[in-house]
């Protein structure tokens, strides 16, 4: 079950599972299986975050091994995640570009191709462009700005948040 962003992962055992009757080794093995999949995830080996995983049953607990329990838990979580259609959260950065007025057009042109401009304001005799963009798309921006503005622009990137998709 998806949880609110920032909630973290939670693993619970259904109270009707008569947890007291199950050996602790099986519960630990099931929990290890769930945690293994959440650490690696399904998409690009990145961790899964902010989900609730509930163990609802263990079939034939008297005749199962810890290895089998862990493998079954891993497979169950993988199956559930595939059905949930997970997506990657990308780092979204706050962008501040400071540039002389004469180079404003060139700087805006560079930034428009990789990010979104929120405002342009004069600041201490220069123009300050503020906006945001996905980190993966901003990696080349410093070089492009340097070339387009003849080295007169400065670039500051600050982590803002994670976004579900690159835009």
PDB file of C-alpha atoms in Angstrom:
ATOM      1  CA  UNK A   1       0.000   0.000   0.000  1.00  0.00           C
ATOM      2  CA  UNK A   2       1.456   3.406  -0.898  1.00  0.00           C
ATOM      3  CA  UNK A   3       1.974   5.800   1.996  1.00  0.00           C
ATOM      4  CA  UNK A   4       2.326   9.578   2.095  1.00  0.00           C
ATOM      5  CA  UNK A   5       5.650  10.894   0.802  1.00  0.00           C
ATOM      6  CA  UNK A   6       8.231  10.927   3.556  1.00  0.00           C
ATOM      7  CA  UNK A   7       6.457   8.301   5.695  1.00  0.00           C
ATOM      8  CA  UNK A   8       9.091   5.619   5.177  1.00  0.00           C
ATOM      9  CA  UNK A   9       8.528   1.901   4.725  1.00  0.00           C
ATOM     10  CA  UNK A  10       6.474  -0.116   7.185  1.00  0.00           C
ATOM     11  CA  UNK A  11       6.129  -3.880   7.456  1.00  0.00           C
ATOM     12  CA  UNK A  12       3.249  -5.277   9.479  1.00  0.00           C
ATOM     13  CA  UNK A  13       1.874  -8.686  10.302  1.00  0.00           C
ATOM     14  CA  UNK A  14      -1.859  -9.288  10.075  1.00  0.00           C
ATOM     15  CA  UNK A  15      -3.093  -9.812  13.665  1.00  0.00           C
ATOM     16  CA  UNK A  16      -5.291 -12.685  12.454  1.00  0.00           C
ATOM     17  CA  UNK A  17      -2.100 -14.477  11.419  1.00  0.00           C
ATOM     18  CA  UNK A  18      -1.791 -15.781  14.981  1.00  0.00           C
ATOM     19  CA  UNK A  19       1.768 -14.404  15.153  1.00  0.00           C
ATOM     20  CA  UNK A  20       2.279 -15.995  18.563  1.00  0.00           C
ATOM     21  CA  UNK A  21       1.996 -19.478  17.014  1.00  0.00           C
ATOM     22  CA  UNK A  22       4.536 -18.824  14.261  1.00  0.00           C
ATOM     23  CA  UNK A  23       8.212 -19.351  14.970  1.00  0.00           C
ATOM     24  CA  UNK A  24      10.132 -16.084  15.229  1.00  0.00           C
ATOM     25  CA  UNK A  25      12.589 -17.405  12.611  1.00  0.00           C
ATOM     26  CA  UNK A  26       9.817 -17.502   9.989  1.00  0.00           C
ATOM     27  CA  UNK A  27       8.635 -13.998  10.816  1.00  0.00           C
ATOM     28  CA  UNK A  28      12.220 -12.718  10.646  1.00  0.00           C
ATOM     29  CA  UNK A  29      12.795 -14.515   7.328  1.00  0.00           C
ATOM     30  CA  UNK A  30       9.617 -13.009   5.857  1.00  0.00           C
ATOM     31  CA  UNK A  31      10.627  -9.551   7.052  1.00  0.00           C
ATOM     32  CA  UNK A  32      14.134 -10.005   5.589  1.00  0.00           C
ATOM     33  CA  UNK A  33      12.617 -10.997   2.245  1.00  0.00           C
ATOM     34  CA  UNK A  34      10.416  -7.904   2.167  1.00  0.00           C
ATOM     35  CA  UNK A  35      13.303  -5.611   3.170  1.00  0.00           C
ATOM     36  CA  UNK A  36      15.600  -7.115   0.507  1.00  0.00           C
ATOM     37  CA  UNK A  37      13.173  -6.271  -2.288  1.00  0.00           C
ATOM     38  CA  UNK A  38      12.441  -2.792  -0.922  1.00  0.00           C
ATOM     39  CA  UNK A  39      16.180  -2.002  -0.745  1.00  0.00           C
ATOM     40  CA  UNK A  40      16.778  -3.000  -4.373  1.00  0.00           C
ATOM     41  CA  UNK A  41      13.415  -2.113  -5.860  1.00  0.00           C
ATOM     42  CA  UNK A  42      12.272  -3.044  -9.348  1.00  0.00           C
ATOM     43  CA  UNK A  43      13.243   0.043 -11.310  1.00  0.00           C
ATOM     44  CA  UNK A  44      16.965   0.632 -11.900  1.00  0.00           C
ATOM     45  CA  UNK A  45      17.866  -1.110  -8.604  1.00  0.00           C
ATOM     46  CA  UNK A  46      16.761   1.970  -6.665  1.00  0.00           C
ATOM     47  CA  UNK A  47      15.010   1.522  -3.316  1.00  0.00           C
ATOM     48  CA  UNK A  48      11.265   1.537  -2.902  1.00  0.00           C
ATOM     49  CA  UNK A  49      10.116   4.156  -0.412  1.00  0.00           C
ATOM     50  CA  UNK A  50       6.960   5.063   1.461  1.00  0.00           C
ATOM     51  CA  UNK A  51       5.063   1.780   1.278  1.00  0.00           C
ATOM     52  CA  UNK A  52       3.240  -0.471   3.731  1.00  0.00           C
ATOM     53  CA  UNK A  53       3.755  -4.208   3.282  1.00  0.00           C
ATOM     54  CA  UNK A  54       1.432  -6.456   5.254  1.00  0.00           C
ATOM     55  CA  UNK A  55       2.100 -10.154   5.707  1.00  0.00           C
ATOM     56  CA  UNK A  56      -1.326 -11.766   5.561  1.00  0.00           C
ATOM     57  CA  UNK A  57      -0.562 -15.492   5.649  1.00  0.00           C
ATOM     58  CA  UNK A  58       2.073 -18.199   5.715  1.00  0.00           C
ATOM     59  CA  UNK A  59       0.909 -21.446   4.166  1.00  0.00           C
ATOM     60  CA  UNK A  60       1.741 -24.668   5.978  1.00  0.00           C
ATOM     61  CA  UNK A  61       4.038 -22.939   8.484  1.00  0.00           C
ATOM     62  CA  UNK A  62       4.913 -26.218  10.167  1.00  0.00           C
ATOM     63  CA  UNK A  63       6.629 -27.592   7.041  1.00  0.00           C
ATOM     64  CA  UNK A  64       8.406 -24.517   5.666  1.00  0.00           C
ATOM     65  CA  UNK A  65      12.019 -23.405   6.009  1.00  0.00           C
ATOM     66  CA  UNK A  66      13.329 -19.903   6.678  1.00  0.00           C
ATOM     67  CA  UNK A  67      14.953 -19.847   3.213  1.00  0.00           C
ATOM     68  CA  UNK A  68      11.648 -20.747   1.559  1.00  0.00           C
ATOM     69  CA  UNK A  69       9.786 -18.169   3.641  1.00  0.00           C
ATOM     70  CA  UNK A  70      12.256 -15.429   2.687  1.00  0.00           C
ATOM     71  CA  UNK A  71      12.077 -16.371  -1.017  1.00  0.00           C
ATOM     72  CA  UNK A  72       8.272 -16.455  -0.923  1.00  0.00           C
ATOM     73  CA  UNK A  73       8.127 -13.036   0.731  1.00  0.00           C
ATOM     74  CA  UNK A  74      10.521 -11.609  -1.877  1.00  0.00           C
ATOM     75  CA  UNK A  75       8.442 -13.024  -4.729  1.00  0.00           C
ATOM     76  CA  UNK A  76       5.183 -11.758  -3.217  1.00  0.00           C
ATOM     77  CA  UNK A  77       6.560  -8.218  -2.838  1.00  0.00           C
ATOM     78  CA  UNK A  78       7.979  -8.237  -6.397  1.00  0.00           C
ATOM     79  CA  UNK A  79       4.589  -9.318  -7.745  1.00  0.00           C
ATOM     80  CA  UNK A  80       2.763  -6.649  -5.748  1.00  0.00           C
ATOM     81  CA  UNK A  81       5.199  -3.951  -6.859  1.00  0.00           C
ATOM     82  CA  UNK A  82       4.824  -4.876 -10.527  1.00  0.00           C
ATOM     83  CA  UNK A  83       1.049  -4.565 -10.183  1.00  0.00           C
ATOM     84  CA  UNK A  84       1.463  -1.205  -8.420  1.00  0.00           C
ATOM     85  CA  UNK A  85       3.330   0.315 -11.404  1.00  0.00           C
ATOM     86  CA  UNK A  86       6.195   1.952  -9.470  1.00  0.00           C
ATOM     87  CA  UNK A  87       7.981   5.014 -10.798  1.00  0.00           C
ATOM     88  CA  UNK A  88      11.307   6.690 -10.196  1.00  0.00           C
ATOM     89  CA  UNK A  89      11.563   9.896  -8.177  1.00  0.00           C
ATOM     90  CA  UNK A  90      14.059  12.285  -9.797  1.00  0.00           C
ATOM     91  CA  UNK A  91      15.953  15.026  -7.963  1.00  0.00           C
ATOM     92  CA  UNK A  92      14.442  18.401  -8.801  1.00  0.00           C
ATOM     93  CA  UNK A  93      16.796  21.334  -8.356  1.00  0.00           C
ATOM     94  CA  UNK A  94      16.287  25.032  -7.672  1.00  0.00           C
ATOM     95  CA  UNK A  95      18.299  26.964 -10.253  1.00  0.00           C
ATOM     96  CA  UNK A  96      19.695  30.479  -9.828  1.00  0.00           C
ATOM     97  CA  UNK A  97      21.576  32.020 -12.729  1.00  0.00           C
ATOM     98  CA  UNK A  98      23.183  35.449 -12.346  1.00  0.00           C
ATOM     99  CA  UNK A  99      24.193  37.162 -15.559  1.00  0.00           C
ATOM    100  CA  UNK A 100      24.861  40.686 -16.959  1.00  0.00           C
ATOM    101  CA  UNK A 101      21.852  42.226 -18.725  1.00  0.00           C
ATOM    102  CA  UNK A 102      23.580  41.975 -22.110  1.00  0.00           C
ATOM    103  CA  UNK A 103      23.777  38.189 -21.757  1.00  0.00           C
ATOM    104  CA  UNK A 104      20.264  37.649 -20.368  1.00  0.00           C
ATOM    105  CA  UNK A 105      18.798  36.374 -23.650  1.00  0.00           C
ATOM    106  CA  UNK A 106      21.560  33.818 -24.136  1.00  0.00           C
ATOM    107  CA  UNK A 107      21.213  32.577 -20.540  1.00  0.00           C
ATOM    108  CA  UNK A 108      17.418  32.305 -20.806  1.00  0.00           C
ATOM    109  CA  UNK A 109      17.728  30.439 -24.083  1.00  0.00           C
ATOM    110  CA  UNK A 110      20.100  27.885 -22.486  1.00  0.00           C
ATOM    111  CA  UNK A 111      17.949  27.394 -19.412  1.00  0.00           C
ATOM    112  CA  UNK A 112      14.602  27.143 -21.252  1.00  0.00           C
ATOM    113  CA  UNK A 113      15.759  23.946 -22.943  1.00  0.00           C
ATOM    114  CA  UNK A 114      16.332  22.128 -19.621  1.00  0.00           C
ATOM    115  CA  UNK A 115      14.231  23.844 -16.950  1.00  0.00           C
ATOM    116  CA  UNK A 116      11.387  26.165 -16.061  1.00  0.00           C
ATOM    117  CA  UNK A 117      11.915  29.868 -15.372  1.00  0.00           C
ATOM    118  CA  UNK A 118       9.918  31.206 -12.414  1.00  0.00           C
ATOM    119  CA  UNK A 119      11.149  34.783 -12.354  1.00  0.00           C
ATOM    120  CA  UNK A 120      13.781  37.160 -13.670  1.00  0.00           C
ATOM    121  CA  UNK A 121      14.783  40.066 -11.408  1.00  0.00           C
ATOM    122  CA  UNK A 122      17.520  42.694 -11.383  1.00  0.00           C
ATOM    123  CA  UNK A 123      19.994  42.167  -8.560  1.00  0.00           C
ATOM    124  CA  UNK A 124      23.061  44.302  -7.797  1.00  0.00           C
ATOM    125  CA  UNK A 125      23.491  45.439 -11.398  1.00  0.00           C
ATOM    126  CA  UNK A 126      22.971  41.960 -12.795  1.00  0.00           C
ATOM    127  CA  UNK A 127      19.947  39.902 -13.790  1.00  0.00           C
ATOM    128  CA  UNK A 128      18.941  36.944 -11.607  1.00  0.00           C
ATOM    129  CA  UNK A 129      17.046  34.068 -13.235  1.00  0.00           C
ATOM    130  CA  UNK A 130      15.298  31.729 -10.804  1.00  0.00           C
ATOM    131  CA  UNK A 131      13.663  28.468 -11.755  1.00  0.00           C
ATOM    132  CA  UNK A 132      13.833  24.723 -11.422  1.00  0.00           C
ATOM    133  CA  UNK A 133      14.699  21.630 -13.391  1.00  0.00           C
ATOM    134  CA  UNK A 134      15.532  17.940 -13.078  1.00  0.00           C
ATOM    135  CA  UNK A 135      19.136  17.340 -12.051  1.00  0.00           C
ATOM    136  CA  UNK A 136      19.761  14.872 -14.878  1.00  0.00           C
ATOM    137  CA  UNK A 137      18.889  17.566 -17.427  1.00  0.00           C
ATOM    138  CA  UNK A 138      20.955  20.262 -15.682  1.00  0.00           C
ATOM    139  CA  UNK A 139      24.311  18.472 -15.710  1.00  0.00           C
ATOM    140  CA  UNK A 140      25.423  20.137 -18.958  1.00  0.00           C
ATOM    141  CA  UNK A 141      23.919  23.549 -18.115  1.00  0.00           C
ATOM    142  CA  UNK A 142      27.083  25.063 -16.575  1.00  0.00           C
ATOM    143  CA  UNK A 143      29.108  24.345 -19.701  1.00  0.00           C
ATOM    144  CA  UNK A 144      26.349  25.568 -22.008  1.00  0.00           C
ATOM    145  CA  UNK A 145      25.927  28.793 -20.002  1.00  0.00           C
ATOM    146  CA  UNK A 146      29.670  29.433 -19.984  1.00  0.00           C
ATOM    147  CA  UNK A 147      29.778  29.085 -23.778  1.00  0.00           C
ATOM    148  CA  UNK A 148      26.617  31.103 -24.457  1.00  0.00           C
ATOM    149  CA  UNK A 149      27.483  34.011 -22.115  1.00  0.00           C
ATOM    150  CA  UNK A 150      31.229  34.116 -22.748  1.00  0.00           C
ATOM    151  CA  UNK A 151      31.851  32.972 -19.181  1.00  0.00           C
ATOM    152  CA  UNK A 152      29.879  35.819 -17.590  1.00  0.00           C
ATOM    153  CA  UNK A 153      27.056  33.779 -16.000  1.00  0.00           C
ATOM    154  CA  UNK A 154      27.155  32.087 -12.614  1.00  0.00           C
ATOM    155  CA  UNK A 155      25.062  29.045 -11.814  1.00  0.00           C
ATOM    156  CA  UNK A 156      23.837  27.867  -8.424  1.00  0.00           C
ATOM    157  CA  UNK A 157      21.947  24.574  -8.030  1.00  0.00           C
ATOM    158  CA  UNK A 158      20.194  23.626  -4.785  1.00  0.00           C
ATOM    159  CA  UNK A 159      18.243  20.454  -4.094  1.00  0.00           C
ATOM    160  CA  UNK A 160      14.529  21.246  -3.992  1.00  0.00           C
ATOM    161  CA  UNK A 161      12.616  17.965  -3.809  1.00  0.00           C
ATOM    162  CA  UNK A 162      12.043  14.716  -5.620  1.00  0.00           C
ATOM    163  CA  UNK A 163       9.579  14.675  -8.508  1.00  0.00           C
ATOM    164  CA  UNK A 164       7.759  11.614  -9.854  1.00  0.00           C
ATOM    165  CA  UNK A 165       8.891  12.221 -13.436  1.00  0.00           C
ATOM    166  CA  UNK A 166      11.451  14.206 -15.302  1.00  0.00           C
ATOM    167  CA  UNK A 167       9.717  17.045 -17.070  1.00  0.00           C
TER     168      UNK A 167
END
